[in-house]
Amino acid sequence: MSLDLRELYQEVILDHNRHPRNSGEIETPTATAEGHNPLCGDEIKVYLREEGGRIVDLKFSGHGCAISTASASLMTEAVLGKSTQEALALVHQFQRVVTGKEEPTEEMGELAALAGVRDYPVRVKCATLAWHTFEEAIVQSGSEVSTE
Ligand code: ZN
């Protein structure tokens, strides 16, 4: 990776940490989930509103390190408006990329900024926390739908 690209990725992470997108709470979520990364002390709560199989609103609250906050912010931007299937596919792709099993694709856009954590195993848990938690919220949301 070129130095310029690394600097650009640093900028993306710093920007999303300083100004997290979609931070806050949803008043009437269809599902929520909480995640905790004891290695670093990151804590997150994800609020999901799903209608007709599509993610129509998504917010997160909590506190954590720059990587976990930036990852949560980037995650909400990436999956908002997607179908739950598309979102889950992206969750799994993201997890493969940050654990070094796959290279990031063009379509991942700014998410590629987090691929650098693969060189720092402790940081992988920071980067994936929001995604695991979001996945749990989707699973809960799905079980609610199936009981209707
Ligand atoms: Zn962390």
PDB file of C-alpha atoms and ligand atoms in Angstrom:
ATOM      1  CA  MET A   1       0.000   0.000   0.000  1.00  0.00           C
ATOM      2  CA  SER A   2       1.367   3.428  -0.896  1.00  0.00           C
ATOM      3  CA  LEU A   3       2.109   5.995   1.782  1.00  0.00           C
ATOM      4  CA  ASP A   4      -0.488   8.367   0.301  1.00  0.00           C
ATOM      5  CA  LEU A   5      -3.188   5.744   0.587  1.00  0.00           C
ATOM      6  CA  ARG A   6      -2.232   4.988   4.182  1.00  0.00           C
ATOM      7  CA  GLU A   7      -2.466   8.685   5.008  1.00  0.00           C
ATOM      8  CA  LEU A   8      -5.843   8.931   3.317  1.00  0.00           C
ATOM      9  CA  TYR A   9      -7.090   5.951   5.330  1.00  0.00           C
ATOM     10  CA  GLN A  10      -5.780   7.520   8.548  1.00  0.00           C
ATOM     11  CA  GLU A  11      -7.769  10.645   7.668  1.00  0.00           C
ATOM     12  CA  VAL A  12     -10.962   8.613   7.140  1.00  0.00           C
ATOM     13  CA  ILE A  13     -10.615   6.949  10.554  1.00  0.00           C
ATOM     14  CA  LEU A  14      -9.785  10.208  12.352  1.00  0.00           C
ATOM     15  CA  ASP A  15     -12.692  11.991  10.684  1.00  0.00           C
ATOM     16  CA  HIS A  16     -15.254   9.305  11.559  1.00  0.00           C
ATOM     17  CA  ASN A  17     -13.917   9.156  15.126  1.00  0.00           C
ATOM     18  CA  ARG A  18     -14.201  12.908  15.588  1.00  0.00           C
ATOM     19  CA  HIS A  19     -17.543  13.220  13.817  1.00  0.00           C
ATOM     20  CA  PRO A  20     -19.307   9.858  14.054  1.00  0.00           C
ATOM     21  CA  ARG A  21     -22.193   9.485  11.600  1.00  0.00           C
ATOM     22  CA  ASN A  22     -25.515   8.168  12.902  1.00  0.00           C
ATOM     23  CA  SER A  23     -24.545   8.347  16.546  1.00  0.00           C
ATOM     24  CA  GLY A  24     -27.440   8.532  18.995  1.00  0.00           C
ATOM     25  CA  GLU A  25     -30.547   6.481  19.662  1.00  0.00           C
ATOM     26  CA  ILE A  26     -33.704   5.521  17.775  1.00  0.00           C
ATOM     27  CA  GLU A  27     -36.934   6.048  19.716  1.00  0.00           C
ATOM     28  CA  THR A  28     -38.793   3.104  18.208  1.00  0.00           C
ATOM     29  CA  PRO A  29     -36.217   0.526  17.086  1.00  0.00           C
ATOM     30  CA  THR A  30     -37.337  -2.892  15.856  1.00  0.00           C
ATOM     31  CA  ALA A  31     -34.211  -4.363  17.444  1.00  0.00           C
ATOM     32  CA  THR A  32     -31.267  -3.379  19.612  1.00  0.00           C
ATOM     33  CA  ALA A  33     -28.092  -5.202  20.566  1.00  0.00           C
ATOM     34  CA  GLU A  34     -25.166  -4.482  22.838  1.00  0.00           C
ATOM     35  CA  GLY A  35     -21.548  -5.379  22.284  1.00  0.00           C
ATOM     36  CA  HIS A  36     -18.489  -5.241  24.491  1.00  0.00           C
ATOM     37  CA  ASN A  37     -14.809  -5.656  23.740  1.00  0.00           C
ATOM     38  CA  PRO A  38     -13.118  -6.366  27.088  1.00  0.00           C
ATOM     39  CA  LEU A  39      -9.626  -6.310  25.554  1.00  0.00           C
ATOM     40  CA  CYS A  40      -9.937  -2.590  24.862  1.00  0.00           C
ATOM     41  CA  GLY A  41     -12.965  -1.476  26.880  1.00  0.00           C
ATOM     42  CA  ASP A  42     -15.083  -0.609  23.831  1.00  0.00           C
ATOM     43  CA  GLU A  43     -18.831  -0.667  24.445  1.00  0.00           C
ATOM     44  CA  ILE A  44     -21.538  -0.159  21.876  1.00  0.00           C
ATOM     45  CA  LYS A  45     -25.303  -0.329  21.580  1.00  0.00           C
ATOM     46  CA  VAL A  46     -26.855  -0.589  18.121  1.00  0.00           C
ATOM     47  CA  TYR A  47     -30.412   0.584  17.391  1.00  0.00           C
ATOM     48  CA  LEU A  48     -31.969  -0.864  14.271  1.00  0.00           C
ATOM     49  CA  ARG A  49     -35.216  -0.097  12.523  1.00  0.00           C
ATOM     50  CA  GLU A  50     -36.108  -2.592   9.825  1.00  0.00           C
ATOM     51  CA  GLU A  51     -39.170  -2.390   7.587  1.00  0.00           C
ATOM     52  CA  GLY A  52     -40.050  -4.895   4.888  1.00  0.00           C
ATOM     53  CA  GLY A  53     -36.634  -6.522   5.066  1.00  0.00           C
ATOM     54  CA  ARG A  54     -34.805  -3.216   4.634  1.00  0.00           C
ATOM     55  CA  ILE A  55     -32.746  -1.222   7.130  1.00  0.00           C
ATOM     56  CA  VAL A  56     -34.517   2.132   7.244  1.00  0.00           C
ATOM     57  CA  ASP A  57     -32.783   3.556  10.316  1.00  0.00           C
ATOM     58  CA  LEU A  58     -29.639   2.664  12.217  1.00  0.00           C
ATOM     59  CA  LYS A  59     -27.844   4.422  15.058  1.00  0.00           C
ATOM     60  CA  PHE A  60     -25.258   3.570  17.669  1.00  0.00           C
ATOM     61  CA  SER A  61     -24.264   4.831  21.109  1.00  0.00           C
ATOM     62  CA  GLY A  62     -21.509   3.936  23.526  1.00  0.00           C
ATOM     63  CA  HIS A  63     -17.852   4.697  23.904  1.00  0.00           C
ATOM     64  CA  GLY A  64     -14.652   3.185  22.680  1.00  0.00           C
ATOM     65  CA  CYS A  65     -11.325   3.768  20.998  1.00  0.00           C
ATOM     66  CA  ALA A  66     -10.896   5.611  17.708  1.00  0.00           C
ATOM     67  CA  ILE A  67     -10.951   2.397  15.669  1.00  0.00           C
ATOM     68  CA  SER A  68     -14.177   1.075  17.221  1.00  0.00           C
ATOM     69  CA  THR A  69     -15.965   4.423  16.915  1.00  0.00           C
ATOM     70  CA  ALA A  70     -14.828   4.993  13.323  1.00  0.00           C
ATOM     71  CA  SER A  71     -15.796   1.439  12.419  1.00  0.00           C
ATOM     72  CA  ALA A  72     -19.287   1.876  13.918  1.00  0.00           C
ATOM     73  CA  SER A  73     -19.743   5.142  12.035  1.00  0.00           C
ATOM     74  CA  LEU A  74     -18.561   3.648   8.731  1.00  0.00           C
ATOM     75  CA  MET A  75     -20.731   0.568   9.311  1.00  0.00           C
ATOM     76  CA  THR A  76     -23.932   2.600   9.742  1.00  0.00           C
ATOM     77  CA  GLU A  77     -23.230   4.521   6.532  1.00  0.00           C
ATOM     78  CA  ALA A  78     -22.438   1.348   4.616  1.00  0.00           C
ATOM     79  CA  VAL A  79     -25.536  -0.666   5.537  1.00  0.00           C
ATOM     80  CA  LEU A  80     -28.236   2.000   5.924  1.00  0.00           C
ATOM     81  CA  GLY A  81     -30.868   1.534   3.209  1.00  0.00           C
ATOM     82  CA  LYS A  82     -29.668  -1.964   2.314  1.00  0.00           C
ATOM     83  CA  SER A  83     -31.778  -5.102   2.600  1.00  0.00           C
ATOM     84  CA  THR A  84     -30.921  -7.230   5.633  1.00  0.00           C
ATOM     85  CA  GLN A  85     -29.460  -9.890   3.302  1.00  0.00           C
ATOM     86  CA  GLU A  86     -27.210  -7.352   1.556  1.00  0.00           C
ATOM     87  CA  ALA A  87     -26.175  -5.941   4.925  1.00  0.00           C
ATOM     88  CA  LEU A  88     -25.297  -9.370   6.328  1.00  0.00           C
ATOM     89  CA  ALA A  89     -23.278 -10.183   3.210  1.00  0.00           C
ATOM     90  CA  LEU A  90     -21.315  -6.961   3.746  1.00  0.00           C
ATOM     91  CA  VAL A  91     -20.791  -7.783   7.449  1.00  0.00           C
ATOM     92  CA  HIS A  92     -19.244 -11.107   6.498  1.00  0.00           C
ATOM     93  CA  GLN A  93     -17.156  -9.586   3.717  1.00  0.00           C
ATOM     94  CA  PHE A  94     -15.891  -6.887   6.087  1.00  0.00           C
ATOM     95  CA  GLN A  95     -14.945  -9.509   8.684  1.00  0.00           C
ATOM     96  CA  ARG A  96     -12.983 -11.470   6.060  1.00  0.00           C
ATOM     97  CA  VAL A  97     -11.171  -8.304   4.958  1.00  0.00           C
ATOM     98  CA  VAL A  98     -10.129  -7.088   8.426  1.00  0.00           C
ATOM     99  CA  THR A  99      -8.923 -10.568   9.394  1.00  0.00           C
ATOM    100  CA  GLY A 100      -6.795 -10.674   6.234  1.00  0.00           C
ATOM    101  CA  LYS A 101      -8.669 -13.495   4.492  1.00  0.00           C
ATOM    102  CA  GLU A 102      -9.694 -11.261   1.597  1.00  0.00           C
ATOM    103  CA  GLU A 103      -8.592  -8.023  -0.019  1.00  0.00           C
ATOM    104  CA  PRO A 104     -10.977  -5.050   0.063  1.00  0.00           C
ATOM    105  CA  THR A 105     -12.965  -4.408  -3.122  1.00  0.00           C
ATOM    106  CA  GLU A 106     -13.610  -1.066  -4.832  1.00  0.00           C
ATOM    107  CA  GLU A 107     -17.268  -1.220  -3.769  1.00  0.00           C
ATOM    108  CA  MET A 108     -16.240  -1.154  -0.121  1.00  0.00           C
ATOM    109  CA  GLY A 109     -15.133   2.474  -0.506  1.00  0.00           C
ATOM    110  CA  GLU A 110     -14.039   4.066   2.772  1.00  0.00           C
ATOM    111  CA  LEU A 111     -14.458   0.757   4.618  1.00  0.00           C
ATOM    112  CA  ALA A 112     -11.130  -0.236   3.091  1.00  0.00           C
ATOM    113  CA  ALA A 113      -9.554   2.242   5.527  1.00  0.00           C
ATOM    114  CA  LEU A 114     -10.083  -0.329   8.273  1.00  0.00           C
ATOM    115  CA  ALA A 115      -8.342  -3.151   6.393  1.00  0.00           C
ATOM    116  CA  GLY A 116      -5.053  -1.986   7.977  1.00  0.00           C
ATOM    117  CA  VAL A 117      -6.079  -3.450  11.349  1.00  0.00           C
ATOM    118  CA  ARG A 118      -5.307  -6.935   9.991  1.00  0.00           C
ATOM    119  CA  ASP A 119      -1.677  -6.273  10.969  1.00  0.00           C
ATOM    120  CA  TYR A 120      -2.728  -5.648  14.588  1.00  0.00           C
ATOM    121  CA  PRO A 121      -4.714  -8.654  15.907  1.00  0.00           C
ATOM    122  CA  VAL A 122      -5.820  -6.833  19.082  1.00  0.00           C
ATOM    123  CA  ARG A 123      -7.290  -4.073  16.925  1.00  0.00           C
ATOM    124  CA  VAL A 124      -9.334  -6.506  14.832  1.00  0.00           C
ATOM    125  CA  LYS A 125     -11.762  -6.871  17.738  1.00  0.00           C
ATOM    126  CA  CYS A 126     -12.118  -3.085  17.923  1.00  0.00           C
ATOM    127  CA  ALA A 127     -12.894  -2.909  14.194  1.00  0.00           C
ATOM    128  CA  THR A 128     -15.391  -5.786  14.166  1.00  0.00           C
ATOM    129  CA  LEU A 129     -17.292  -4.974  17.393  1.00  0.00           C
ATOM    130  CA  ALA A 130     -19.931  -2.744  15.773  1.00  0.00           C
ATOM    131  CA  TRP A 131     -20.407  -5.246  12.953  1.00  0.00           C
ATOM    132  CA  HIS A 132     -20.914  -8.222  15.288  1.00  0.00           C
ATOM    133  CA  THR A 133     -23.356  -6.156  17.315  1.00  0.00           C
ATOM    134  CA  PHE A 134     -25.247  -5.045  14.215  1.00  0.00           C
ATOM    135  CA  GLU A 135     -25.460  -8.653  13.046  1.00  0.00           C
ATOM    136  CA  GLU A 136     -26.942  -9.631  16.413  1.00  0.00           C
ATOM    137  CA  ALA A 137     -29.550  -6.858  16.077  1.00  0.00           C
ATOM    138  CA  ILE A 138     -30.517  -8.155  12.623  1.00  0.00           C
ATOM    139  CA  VAL A 139     -30.887 -11.683  13.947  1.00  0.00           C
ATOM    140  CA  GLN A 140     -33.136 -10.398  16.726  1.00  0.00           C
ATOM    141  CA  SER A 141     -35.100  -8.328  14.240  1.00  0.00           C
ATOM    142  CA  GLY A 142     -35.589 -11.420  12.056  1.00  0.00           C
ATOM    143  CA  SER A 143     -36.905 -13.513  14.924  1.00  0.00           C
ATOM    144  CA  GLU A 144     -39.428 -10.773  15.698  1.00  0.00           C
ATOM    145  CA  VAL A 145     -40.670 -10.772  12.120  1.00  0.00           C
ATOM    146  CA  SER A 146     -41.040 -14.545  12.003  1.00  0.00           C
ATOM    147  CA  THR A 147     -43.395 -14.573  15.011  1.00  0.00           C
ATOM    148  CA  GLU A 148     -45.917 -12.236  13.347  1.00  0.00           C
TER     149      GLU A 148
HETATM  150 ZN    ZN B   1     -10.869  -0.542  20.848  1.00  0.00          ZN
END
